[in-house]
mmCIF file of C-alpha atoms in Angstrom:
data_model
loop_
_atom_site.group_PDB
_atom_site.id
_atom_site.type_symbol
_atom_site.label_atom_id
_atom_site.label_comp_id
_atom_site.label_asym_id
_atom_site.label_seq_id
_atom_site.Cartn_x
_atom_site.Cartn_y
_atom_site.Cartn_z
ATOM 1 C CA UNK Z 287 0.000 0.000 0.000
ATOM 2 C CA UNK Z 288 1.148 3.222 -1.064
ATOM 3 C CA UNK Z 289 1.307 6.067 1.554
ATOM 4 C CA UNK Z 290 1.979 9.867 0.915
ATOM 5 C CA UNK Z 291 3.130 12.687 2.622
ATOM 6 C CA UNK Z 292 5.169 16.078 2.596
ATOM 7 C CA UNK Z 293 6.740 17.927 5.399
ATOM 8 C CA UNK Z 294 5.820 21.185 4.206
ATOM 9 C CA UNK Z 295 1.874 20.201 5.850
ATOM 10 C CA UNK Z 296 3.295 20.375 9.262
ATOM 11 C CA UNK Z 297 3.964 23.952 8.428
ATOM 12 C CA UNK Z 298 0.639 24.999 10.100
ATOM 13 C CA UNK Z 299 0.855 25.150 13.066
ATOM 14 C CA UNK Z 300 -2.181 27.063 15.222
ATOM 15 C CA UNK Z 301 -1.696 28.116 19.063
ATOM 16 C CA UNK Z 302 -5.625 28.319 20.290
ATOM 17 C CA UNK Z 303 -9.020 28.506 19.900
ATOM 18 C CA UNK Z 304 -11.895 28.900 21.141
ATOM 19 C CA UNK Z 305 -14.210 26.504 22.442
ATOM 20 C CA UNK Z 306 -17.714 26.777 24.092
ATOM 21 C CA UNK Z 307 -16.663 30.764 24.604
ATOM 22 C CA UNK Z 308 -12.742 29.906 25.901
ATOM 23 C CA UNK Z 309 -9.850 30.260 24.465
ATOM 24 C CA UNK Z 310 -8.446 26.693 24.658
ATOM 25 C CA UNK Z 311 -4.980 25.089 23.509
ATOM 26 C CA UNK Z 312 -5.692 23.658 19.312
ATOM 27 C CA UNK Z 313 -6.020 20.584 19.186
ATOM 28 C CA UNK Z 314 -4.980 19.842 15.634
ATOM 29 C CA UNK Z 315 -1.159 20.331 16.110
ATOM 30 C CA UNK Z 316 1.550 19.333 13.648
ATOM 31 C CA UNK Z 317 2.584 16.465 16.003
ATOM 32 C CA UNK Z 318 -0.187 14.467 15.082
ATOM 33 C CA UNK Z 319 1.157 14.108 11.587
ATOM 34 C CA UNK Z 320 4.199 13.297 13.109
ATOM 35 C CA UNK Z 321 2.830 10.787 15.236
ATOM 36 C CA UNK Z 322 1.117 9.058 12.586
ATOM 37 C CA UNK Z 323 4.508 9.546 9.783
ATOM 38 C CA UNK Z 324 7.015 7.853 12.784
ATOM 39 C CA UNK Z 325 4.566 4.606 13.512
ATOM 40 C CA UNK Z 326 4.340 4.435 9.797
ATOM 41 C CA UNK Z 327 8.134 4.153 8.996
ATOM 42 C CA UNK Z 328 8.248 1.919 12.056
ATOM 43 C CA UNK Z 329 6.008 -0.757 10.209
ATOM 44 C CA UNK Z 330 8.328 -0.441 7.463
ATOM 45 C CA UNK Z 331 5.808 1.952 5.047
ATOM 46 C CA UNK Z 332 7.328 3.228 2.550
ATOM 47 C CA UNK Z 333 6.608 7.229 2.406
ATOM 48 C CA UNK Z 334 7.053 8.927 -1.043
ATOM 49 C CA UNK Z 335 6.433 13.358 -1.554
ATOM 50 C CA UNK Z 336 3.345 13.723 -3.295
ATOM 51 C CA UNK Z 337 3.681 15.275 -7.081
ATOM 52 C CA UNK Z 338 2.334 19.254 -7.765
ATOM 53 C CA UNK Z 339 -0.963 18.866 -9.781
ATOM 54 C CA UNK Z 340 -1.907 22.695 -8.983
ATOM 55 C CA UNK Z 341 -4.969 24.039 -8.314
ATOM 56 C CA UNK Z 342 -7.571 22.646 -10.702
ATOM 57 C CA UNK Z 343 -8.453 19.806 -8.386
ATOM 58 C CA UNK Z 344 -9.733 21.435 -5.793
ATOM 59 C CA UNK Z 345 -10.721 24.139 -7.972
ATOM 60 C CA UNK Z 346 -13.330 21.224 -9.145
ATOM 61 C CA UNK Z 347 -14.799 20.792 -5.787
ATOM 62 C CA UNK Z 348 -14.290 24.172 -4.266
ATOM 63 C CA UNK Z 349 -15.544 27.550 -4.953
ATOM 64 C CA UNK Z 350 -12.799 28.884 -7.052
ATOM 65 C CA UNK Z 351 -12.902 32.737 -5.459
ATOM 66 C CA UNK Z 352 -12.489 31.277 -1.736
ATOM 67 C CA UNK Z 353 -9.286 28.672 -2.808
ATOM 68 C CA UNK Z 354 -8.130 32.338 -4.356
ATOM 69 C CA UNK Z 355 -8.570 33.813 -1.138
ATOM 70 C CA UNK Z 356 -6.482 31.569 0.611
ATOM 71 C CA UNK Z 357 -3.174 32.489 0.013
ATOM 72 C CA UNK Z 358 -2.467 36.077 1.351
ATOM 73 C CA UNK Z 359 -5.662 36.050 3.717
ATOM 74 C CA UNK Z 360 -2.743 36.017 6.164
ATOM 75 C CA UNK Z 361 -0.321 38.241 5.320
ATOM 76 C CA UNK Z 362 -3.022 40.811 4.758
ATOM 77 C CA UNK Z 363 -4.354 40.113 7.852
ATOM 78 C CA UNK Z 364 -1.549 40.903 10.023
ATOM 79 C CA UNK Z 365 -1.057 43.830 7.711
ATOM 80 C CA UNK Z 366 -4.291 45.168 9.345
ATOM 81 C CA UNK Z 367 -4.927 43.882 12.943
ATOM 82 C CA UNK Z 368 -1.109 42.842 13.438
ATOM 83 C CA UNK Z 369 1.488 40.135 14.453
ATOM 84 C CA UNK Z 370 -0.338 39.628 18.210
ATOM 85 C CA UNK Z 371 -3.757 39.152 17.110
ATOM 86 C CA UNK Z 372 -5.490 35.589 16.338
ATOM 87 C CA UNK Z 373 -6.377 35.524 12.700
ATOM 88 C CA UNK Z 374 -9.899 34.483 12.814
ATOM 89 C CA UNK Z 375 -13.476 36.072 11.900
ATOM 90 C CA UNK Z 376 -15.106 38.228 14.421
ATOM 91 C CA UNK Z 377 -17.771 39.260 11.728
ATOM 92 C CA UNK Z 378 -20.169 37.027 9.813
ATOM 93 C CA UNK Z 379 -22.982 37.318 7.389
ATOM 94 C CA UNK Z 380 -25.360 35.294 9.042
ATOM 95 C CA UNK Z 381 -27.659 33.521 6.528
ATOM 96 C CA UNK Z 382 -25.709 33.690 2.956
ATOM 97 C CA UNK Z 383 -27.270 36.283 1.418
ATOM 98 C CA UNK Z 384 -24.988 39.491 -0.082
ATOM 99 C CA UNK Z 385 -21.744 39.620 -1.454
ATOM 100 C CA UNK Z 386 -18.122 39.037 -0.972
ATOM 101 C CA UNK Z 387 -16.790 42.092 0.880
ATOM 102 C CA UNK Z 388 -13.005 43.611 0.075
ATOM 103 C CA UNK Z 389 -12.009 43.764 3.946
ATOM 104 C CA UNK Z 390 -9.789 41.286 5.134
ATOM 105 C CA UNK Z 391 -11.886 41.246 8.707
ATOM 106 C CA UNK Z 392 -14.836 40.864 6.560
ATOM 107 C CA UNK Z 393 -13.642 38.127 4.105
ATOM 108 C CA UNK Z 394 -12.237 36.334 7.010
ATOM 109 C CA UNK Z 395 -16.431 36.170 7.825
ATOM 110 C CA UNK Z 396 -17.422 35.471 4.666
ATOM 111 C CA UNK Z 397 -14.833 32.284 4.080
ATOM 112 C CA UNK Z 398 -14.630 30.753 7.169
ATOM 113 C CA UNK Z 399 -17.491 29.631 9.766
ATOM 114 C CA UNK Z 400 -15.679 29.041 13.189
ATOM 115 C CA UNK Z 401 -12.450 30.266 15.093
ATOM 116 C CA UNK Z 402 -11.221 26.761 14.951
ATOM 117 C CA UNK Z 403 -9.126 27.577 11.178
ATOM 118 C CA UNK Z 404 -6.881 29.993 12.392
ATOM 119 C CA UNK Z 405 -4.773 31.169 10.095
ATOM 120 C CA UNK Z 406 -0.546 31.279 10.638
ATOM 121 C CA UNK Z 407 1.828 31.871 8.480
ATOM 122 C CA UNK Z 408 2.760 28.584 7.122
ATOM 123 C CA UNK Z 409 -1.525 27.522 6.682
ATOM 124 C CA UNK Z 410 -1.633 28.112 3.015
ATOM 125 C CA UNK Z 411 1.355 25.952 2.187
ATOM 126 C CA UNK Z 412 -0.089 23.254 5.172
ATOM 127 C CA UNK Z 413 -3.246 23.174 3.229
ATOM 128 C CA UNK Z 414 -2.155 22.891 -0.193
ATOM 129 C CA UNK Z 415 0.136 20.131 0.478
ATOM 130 C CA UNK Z 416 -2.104 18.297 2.273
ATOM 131 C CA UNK Z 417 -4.752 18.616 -0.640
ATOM 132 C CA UNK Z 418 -1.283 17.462 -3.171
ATOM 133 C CA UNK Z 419 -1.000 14.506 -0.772
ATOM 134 C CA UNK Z 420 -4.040 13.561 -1.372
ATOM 135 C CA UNK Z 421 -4.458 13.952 -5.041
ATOM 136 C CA UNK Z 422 -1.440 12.246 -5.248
ATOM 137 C CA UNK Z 423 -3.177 8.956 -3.678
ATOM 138 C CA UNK Z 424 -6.379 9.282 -6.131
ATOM 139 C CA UNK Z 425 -3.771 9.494 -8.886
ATOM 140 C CA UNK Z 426 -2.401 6.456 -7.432
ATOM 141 C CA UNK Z 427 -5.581 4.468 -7.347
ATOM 142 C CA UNK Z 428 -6.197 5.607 -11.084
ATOM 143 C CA UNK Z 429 -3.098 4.000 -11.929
ATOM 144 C CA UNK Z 430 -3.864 1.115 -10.738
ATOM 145 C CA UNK Z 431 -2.808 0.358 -7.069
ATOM 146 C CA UNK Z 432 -5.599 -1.244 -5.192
ATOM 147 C CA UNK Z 433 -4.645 0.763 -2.095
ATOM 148 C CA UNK Z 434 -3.163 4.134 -1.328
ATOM 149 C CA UNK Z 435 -2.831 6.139 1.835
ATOM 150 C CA UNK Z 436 -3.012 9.867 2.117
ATOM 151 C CA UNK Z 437 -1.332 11.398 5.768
ATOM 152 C CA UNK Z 438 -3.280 14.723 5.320
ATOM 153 C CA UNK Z 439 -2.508 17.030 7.366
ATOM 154 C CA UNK Z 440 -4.350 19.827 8.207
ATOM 155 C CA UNK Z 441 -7.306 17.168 7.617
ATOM 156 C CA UNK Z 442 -10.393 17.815 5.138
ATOM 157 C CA UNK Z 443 -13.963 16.354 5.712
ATOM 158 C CA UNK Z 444 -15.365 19.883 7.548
ATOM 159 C CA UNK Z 445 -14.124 22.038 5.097
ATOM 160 C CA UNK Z 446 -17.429 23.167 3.082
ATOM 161 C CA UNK Z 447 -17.534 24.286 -0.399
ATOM 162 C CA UNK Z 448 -16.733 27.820 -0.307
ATOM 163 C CA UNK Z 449 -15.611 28.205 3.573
ATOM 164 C CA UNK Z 450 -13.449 26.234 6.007
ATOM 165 C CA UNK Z 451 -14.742 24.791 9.154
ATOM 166 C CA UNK Z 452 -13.889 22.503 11.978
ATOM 167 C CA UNK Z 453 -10.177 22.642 11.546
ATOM 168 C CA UNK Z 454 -10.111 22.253 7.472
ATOM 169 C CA UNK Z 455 -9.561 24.349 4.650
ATOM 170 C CA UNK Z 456 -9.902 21.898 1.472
ATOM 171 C CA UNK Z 457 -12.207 19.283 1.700
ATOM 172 C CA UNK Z 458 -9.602 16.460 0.727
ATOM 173 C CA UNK Z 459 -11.633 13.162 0.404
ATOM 174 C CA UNK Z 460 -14.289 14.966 -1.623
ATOM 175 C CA UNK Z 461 -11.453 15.975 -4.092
ATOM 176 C CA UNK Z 462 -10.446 12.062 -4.263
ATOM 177 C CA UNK Z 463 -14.034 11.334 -4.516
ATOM 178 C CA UNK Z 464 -14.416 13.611 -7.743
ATOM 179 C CA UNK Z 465 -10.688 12.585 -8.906
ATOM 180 C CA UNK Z 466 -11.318 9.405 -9.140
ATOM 181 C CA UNK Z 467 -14.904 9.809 -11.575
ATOM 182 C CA UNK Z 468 -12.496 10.664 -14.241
ATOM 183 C CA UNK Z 469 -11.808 6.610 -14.350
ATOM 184 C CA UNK Z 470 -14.880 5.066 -12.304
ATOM 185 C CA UNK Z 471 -18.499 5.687 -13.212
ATOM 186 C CA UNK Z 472 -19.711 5.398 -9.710
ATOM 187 C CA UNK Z 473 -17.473 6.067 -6.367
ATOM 188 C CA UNK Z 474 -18.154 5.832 -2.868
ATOM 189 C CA UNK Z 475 -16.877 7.929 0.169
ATOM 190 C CA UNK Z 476 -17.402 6.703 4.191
ATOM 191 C CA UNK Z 477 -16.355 9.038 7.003
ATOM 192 C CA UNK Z 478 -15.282 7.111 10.029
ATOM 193 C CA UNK Z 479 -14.190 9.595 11.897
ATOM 194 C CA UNK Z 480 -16.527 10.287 14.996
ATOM 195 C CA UNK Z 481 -17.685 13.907 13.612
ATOM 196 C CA UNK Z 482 -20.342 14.451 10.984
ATOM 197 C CA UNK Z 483 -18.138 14.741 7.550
ATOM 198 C CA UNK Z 484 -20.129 18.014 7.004
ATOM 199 C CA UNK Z 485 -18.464 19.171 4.149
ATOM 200 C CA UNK Z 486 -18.118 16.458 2.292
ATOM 201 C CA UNK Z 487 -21.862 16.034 2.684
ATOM 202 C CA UNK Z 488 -22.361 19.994 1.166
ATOM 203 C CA UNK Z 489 -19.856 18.917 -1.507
ATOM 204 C CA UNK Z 490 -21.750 15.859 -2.468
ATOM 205 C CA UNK Z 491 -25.285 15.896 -2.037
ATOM 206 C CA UNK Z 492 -26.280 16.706 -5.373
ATOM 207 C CA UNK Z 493 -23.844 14.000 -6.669
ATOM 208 C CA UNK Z 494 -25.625 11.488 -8.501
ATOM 209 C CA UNK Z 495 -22.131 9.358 -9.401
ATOM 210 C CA UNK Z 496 -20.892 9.626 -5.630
ATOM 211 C CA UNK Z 497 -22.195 7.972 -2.488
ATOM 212 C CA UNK Z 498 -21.670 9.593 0.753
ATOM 213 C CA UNK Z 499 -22.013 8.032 4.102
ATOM 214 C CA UNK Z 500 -20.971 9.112 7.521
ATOM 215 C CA UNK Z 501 -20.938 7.300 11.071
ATOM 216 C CA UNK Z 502 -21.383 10.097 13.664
ATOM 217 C CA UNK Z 503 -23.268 11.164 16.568
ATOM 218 C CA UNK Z 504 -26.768 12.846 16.274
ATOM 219 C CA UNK Z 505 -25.604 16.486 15.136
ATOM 220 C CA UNK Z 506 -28.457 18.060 17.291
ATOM 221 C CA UNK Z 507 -26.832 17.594 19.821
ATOM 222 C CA UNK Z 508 -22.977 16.918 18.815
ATOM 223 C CA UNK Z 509 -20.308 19.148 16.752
ATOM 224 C CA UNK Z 510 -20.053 20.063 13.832
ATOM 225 C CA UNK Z 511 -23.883 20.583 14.757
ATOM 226 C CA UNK Z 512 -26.788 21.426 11.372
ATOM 227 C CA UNK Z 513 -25.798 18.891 9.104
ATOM 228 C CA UNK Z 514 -25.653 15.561 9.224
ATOM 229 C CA UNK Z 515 -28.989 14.196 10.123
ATOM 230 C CA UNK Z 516 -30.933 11.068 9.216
ATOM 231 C CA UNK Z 517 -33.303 12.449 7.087
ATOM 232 C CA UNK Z 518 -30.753 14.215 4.726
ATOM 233 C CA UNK Z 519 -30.506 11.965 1.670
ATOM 234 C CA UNK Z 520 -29.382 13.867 -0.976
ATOM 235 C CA UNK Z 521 -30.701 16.312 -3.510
ATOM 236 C CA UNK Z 522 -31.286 16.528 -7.519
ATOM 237 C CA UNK Z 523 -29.399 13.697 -9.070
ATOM 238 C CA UNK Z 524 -28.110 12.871 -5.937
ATOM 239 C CA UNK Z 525 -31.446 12.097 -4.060
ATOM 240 C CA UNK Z 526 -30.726 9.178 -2.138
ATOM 241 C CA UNK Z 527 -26.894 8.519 -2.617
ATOM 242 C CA UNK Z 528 -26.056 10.195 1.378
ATOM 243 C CA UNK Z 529 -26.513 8.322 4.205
ATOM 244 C CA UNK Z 530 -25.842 9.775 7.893
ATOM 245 C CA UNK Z 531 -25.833 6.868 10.463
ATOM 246 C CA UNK Z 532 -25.977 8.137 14.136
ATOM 247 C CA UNK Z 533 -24.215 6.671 16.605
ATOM 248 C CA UNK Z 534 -24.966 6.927 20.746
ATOM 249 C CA UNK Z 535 -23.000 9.254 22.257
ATOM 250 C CA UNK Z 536 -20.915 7.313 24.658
ATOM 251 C CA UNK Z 537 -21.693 3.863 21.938
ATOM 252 C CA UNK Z 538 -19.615 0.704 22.287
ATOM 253 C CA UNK Z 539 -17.038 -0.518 20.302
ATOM 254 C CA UNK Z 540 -19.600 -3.069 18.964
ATOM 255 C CA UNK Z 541 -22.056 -0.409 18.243
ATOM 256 C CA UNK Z 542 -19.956 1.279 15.649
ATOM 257 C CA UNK Z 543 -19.213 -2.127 14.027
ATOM 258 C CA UNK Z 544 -22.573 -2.720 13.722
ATOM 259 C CA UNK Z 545 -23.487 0.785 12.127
ATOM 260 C CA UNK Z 546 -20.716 0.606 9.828
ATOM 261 C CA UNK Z 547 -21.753 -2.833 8.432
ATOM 262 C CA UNK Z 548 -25.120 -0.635 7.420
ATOM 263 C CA UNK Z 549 -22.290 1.860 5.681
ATOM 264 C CA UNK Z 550 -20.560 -0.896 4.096
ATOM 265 C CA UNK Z 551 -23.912 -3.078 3.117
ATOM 266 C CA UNK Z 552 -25.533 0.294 1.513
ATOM 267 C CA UNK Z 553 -21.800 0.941 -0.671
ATOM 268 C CA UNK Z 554 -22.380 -2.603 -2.058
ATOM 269 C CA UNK Z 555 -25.747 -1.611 -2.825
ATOM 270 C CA UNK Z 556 -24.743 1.645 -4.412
ATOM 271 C CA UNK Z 557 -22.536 -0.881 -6.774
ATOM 272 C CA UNK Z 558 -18.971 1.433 -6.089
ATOM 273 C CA UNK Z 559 -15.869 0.842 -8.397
ATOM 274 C CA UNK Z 560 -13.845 2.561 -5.853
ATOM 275 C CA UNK Z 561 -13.643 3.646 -2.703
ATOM 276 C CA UNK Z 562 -12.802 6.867 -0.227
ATOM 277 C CA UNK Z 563 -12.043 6.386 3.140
ATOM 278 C CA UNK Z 564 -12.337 9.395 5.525
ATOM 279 C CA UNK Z 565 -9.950 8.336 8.320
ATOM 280 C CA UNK Z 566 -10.403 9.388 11.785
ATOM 281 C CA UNK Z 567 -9.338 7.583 14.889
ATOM 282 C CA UNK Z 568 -10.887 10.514 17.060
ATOM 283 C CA UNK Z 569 -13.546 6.812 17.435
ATOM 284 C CA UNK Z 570 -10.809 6.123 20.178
ATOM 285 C CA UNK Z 571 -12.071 6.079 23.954
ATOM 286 C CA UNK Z 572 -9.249 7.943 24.873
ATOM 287 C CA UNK Z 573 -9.132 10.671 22.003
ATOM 288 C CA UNK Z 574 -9.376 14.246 23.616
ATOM 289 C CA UNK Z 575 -12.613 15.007 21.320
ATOM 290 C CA UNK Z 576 -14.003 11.527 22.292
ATOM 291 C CA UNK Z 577 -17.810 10.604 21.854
ATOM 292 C CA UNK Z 578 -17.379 6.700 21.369
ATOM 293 C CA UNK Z 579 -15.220 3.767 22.721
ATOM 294 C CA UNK Z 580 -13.459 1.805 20.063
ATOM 295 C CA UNK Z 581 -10.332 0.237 20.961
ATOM 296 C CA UNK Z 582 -7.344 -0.571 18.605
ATOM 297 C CA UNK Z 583 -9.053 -3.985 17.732
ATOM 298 C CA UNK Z 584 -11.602 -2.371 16.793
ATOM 299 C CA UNK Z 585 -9.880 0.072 14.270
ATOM 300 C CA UNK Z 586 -8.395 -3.158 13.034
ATOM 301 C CA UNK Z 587 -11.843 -4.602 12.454
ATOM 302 C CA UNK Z 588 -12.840 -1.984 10.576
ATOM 303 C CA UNK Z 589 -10.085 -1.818 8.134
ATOM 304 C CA UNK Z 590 -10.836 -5.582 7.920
ATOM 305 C CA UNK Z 591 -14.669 -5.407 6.951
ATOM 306 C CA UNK Z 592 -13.908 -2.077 4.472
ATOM 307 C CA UNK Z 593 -11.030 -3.954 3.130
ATOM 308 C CA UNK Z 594 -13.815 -6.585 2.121
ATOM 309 C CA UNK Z 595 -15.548 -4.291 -0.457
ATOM 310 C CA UNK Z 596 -12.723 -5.559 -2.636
ATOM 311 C CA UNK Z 597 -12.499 -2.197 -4.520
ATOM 312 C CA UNK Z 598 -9.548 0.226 -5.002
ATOM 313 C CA UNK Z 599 -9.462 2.199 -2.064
ATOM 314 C CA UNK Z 600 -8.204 5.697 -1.355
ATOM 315 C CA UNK Z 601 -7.568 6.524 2.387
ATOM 316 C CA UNK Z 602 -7.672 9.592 3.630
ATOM 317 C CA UNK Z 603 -6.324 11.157 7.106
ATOM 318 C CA UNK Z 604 -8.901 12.750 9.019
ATOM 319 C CA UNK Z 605 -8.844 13.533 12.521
ATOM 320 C CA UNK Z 606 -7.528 11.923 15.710
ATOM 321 C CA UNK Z 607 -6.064 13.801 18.261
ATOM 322 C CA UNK Z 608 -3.037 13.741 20.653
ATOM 323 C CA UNK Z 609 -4.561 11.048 23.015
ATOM 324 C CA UNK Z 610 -2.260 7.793 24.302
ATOM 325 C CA UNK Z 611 -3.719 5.685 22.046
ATOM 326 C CA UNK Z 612 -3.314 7.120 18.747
ATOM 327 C CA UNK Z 613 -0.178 5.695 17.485
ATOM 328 C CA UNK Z 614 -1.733 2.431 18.527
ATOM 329 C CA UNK Z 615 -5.213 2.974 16.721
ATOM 330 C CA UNK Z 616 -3.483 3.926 13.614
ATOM 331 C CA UNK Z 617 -1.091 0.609 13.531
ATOM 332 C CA UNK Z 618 -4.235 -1.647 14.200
ATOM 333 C CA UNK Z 619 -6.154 0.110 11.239
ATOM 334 C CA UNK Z 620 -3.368 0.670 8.263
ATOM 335 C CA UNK Z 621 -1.043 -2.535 8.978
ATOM 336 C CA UNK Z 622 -4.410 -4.925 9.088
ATOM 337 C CA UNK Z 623 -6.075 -2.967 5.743
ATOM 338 C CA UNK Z 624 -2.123 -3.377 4.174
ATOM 339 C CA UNK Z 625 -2.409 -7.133 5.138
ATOM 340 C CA UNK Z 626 -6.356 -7.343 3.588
ATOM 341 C CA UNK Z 627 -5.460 -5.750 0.321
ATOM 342 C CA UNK Z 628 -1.809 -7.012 -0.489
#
């Protein structure tokens, strides 16, 4: 199994943020990468740089004028409010009505939703190599691997459309998801990680040729919060081809199993070519963002019962956080889906 990753995504690297009204420590630090790159020369992965393939890929997925935005929006920040303030939006247009203003205080509103996506000096580059990283896998897959793994790093499944959200910029399973339709007629992406993969579902839901499906907890009650819900199927061509499955908060290790063989039973329905995994092990009982107990057994179950879809597979980093167990988790779930595909 191929795995990919570049240095230059560890070059984001946010202080704080704020959480339920408190400034709080970030919890999506470069050392989770690190983390997850150290186990994975440890079980004797070999790690190659992802390629350039520009802009046009997530161009395809993302609203051209907000990838645009991206790289000054911190530069000209700090221009304004300077070096010592946090680089997030303290103004927003509510319901998305209006137009784009030229401010940079304003624009920070109008592209991002939350003050989790700080913005440092080294995000841009962070973000772009991550998306790289994970073109490079769907390039991989198109080839003709039957696996590939994408470290992505900062990860991808929150960011929306045109704004980022929950710690993402670029959306980077959804941009595998579409990369991959240029060889497979229909594709299918599951989000594992415990959070609702929001943006991909924005992304997708009009997507007749892509199936979306996401293991979470009830979003009424849970972050990311408004989307995610049961009764949100899909739209237009796509009516039908998203699937939220809510978990318990607080659900067993055996719950999740059991809700993801409704994932994996509904992909085989869908009749996919290929597969996207969104990876998260913030599942893990010890995770700092935890919801749900699954163990590192568990992880390797998982990649066991996805690995039986006997597709081409992209995986995709996701979240996970800097909990004991994480090194552990990600073993259990990348050496057992290596030994399943080989």
């Amino acid at each position: 199994m191929k795995v990919f990753f570049d240095e230059r995504q560890l070059r984001h690297a946010p202080t704080h943020y704020f959480r339920r009204g408190a400034a709080m420590p970030h919890q999506e630090q470069p050392q989770r990468a690190e983390i997850l790159r150290d186990m994975l020369i440890g079980e004797g992965f070999e790690i190659s740089k992802p390629q350039d393939h520009g802009l046009a890929p997530i161009k395809a997925v993302h609203n051209p004028d907000y990838v645009d935005f991206l790289p000054t929006a911190h530069s000209r920040f700090v221009a304004s409010a300077g070096t010592e303030a946090l680089a997030i939006p303290t103004m927003h247009p509510g319901v998305r009505r209006g137009k784009e203003p030229k401010d940079i205080h304003g624009q920070l509103g109008w592209w991002m939703t939350d003050t989790s996506t700080p913005l440092t000096e080294g995000t841009w580059e962070a973000a772009y190599w991550s998306a790289q990283t994970a073109i490079e896998t769907a390039e991989a897959i198109l080839a003709g691997d039957r696996a590939a793994y994408a470290l992505c790093r900062p990860p991808g499944h929150h960011a929306m459309r045109d704004c980022s959200n929950g710690f993402c910029f670029f959306n980077n399973a959804s941009i595998v998801a579409h990369h991959l339709t240029r060889k497979f007629k229909k594709v299918a992406l599951i989000d594992v990680d415990v959070h609702t993969g929001n943006g991909s579902l924005d992304i997708l839901y009009e997507r007749g040729d892509i199936f979306f499906c996401s293991l979470h907890p009830d979003p009424a009650t849970y972050p990311t919060f408004y989307l995610g819900h049961a009764d949100e199927t899909g739209e237009g061509e796509g009516e039908g081809t998203s699937l939220n499955l809510l978990l318990e908060q607080g659900a067993s290790q055996d719950d999740v199993l059991a809700v993801l063989d409704k994932g994996i039973e509904a992909i085989r329905d869908f009749g996919a070519e290929a597969l996207v995994i969104s990876l998260g092990f913030d599942m893990a009982v010890d995770d700092p963002l935890a919801a749900v107990a699954v163990y590192p057994e568990g992880f390797a179950e998982m990649a066991r019962r996805l690995a039986g879809l006997n597709i081409p597979t992209a995986l995709v980093q996701e979240g996970g956080y800097l909990g004991p167990s994480l090194a552990d988790n990600a073993k259990s779930f990348l050496t057992t889906f290596r030994k399943a595909t080989q």
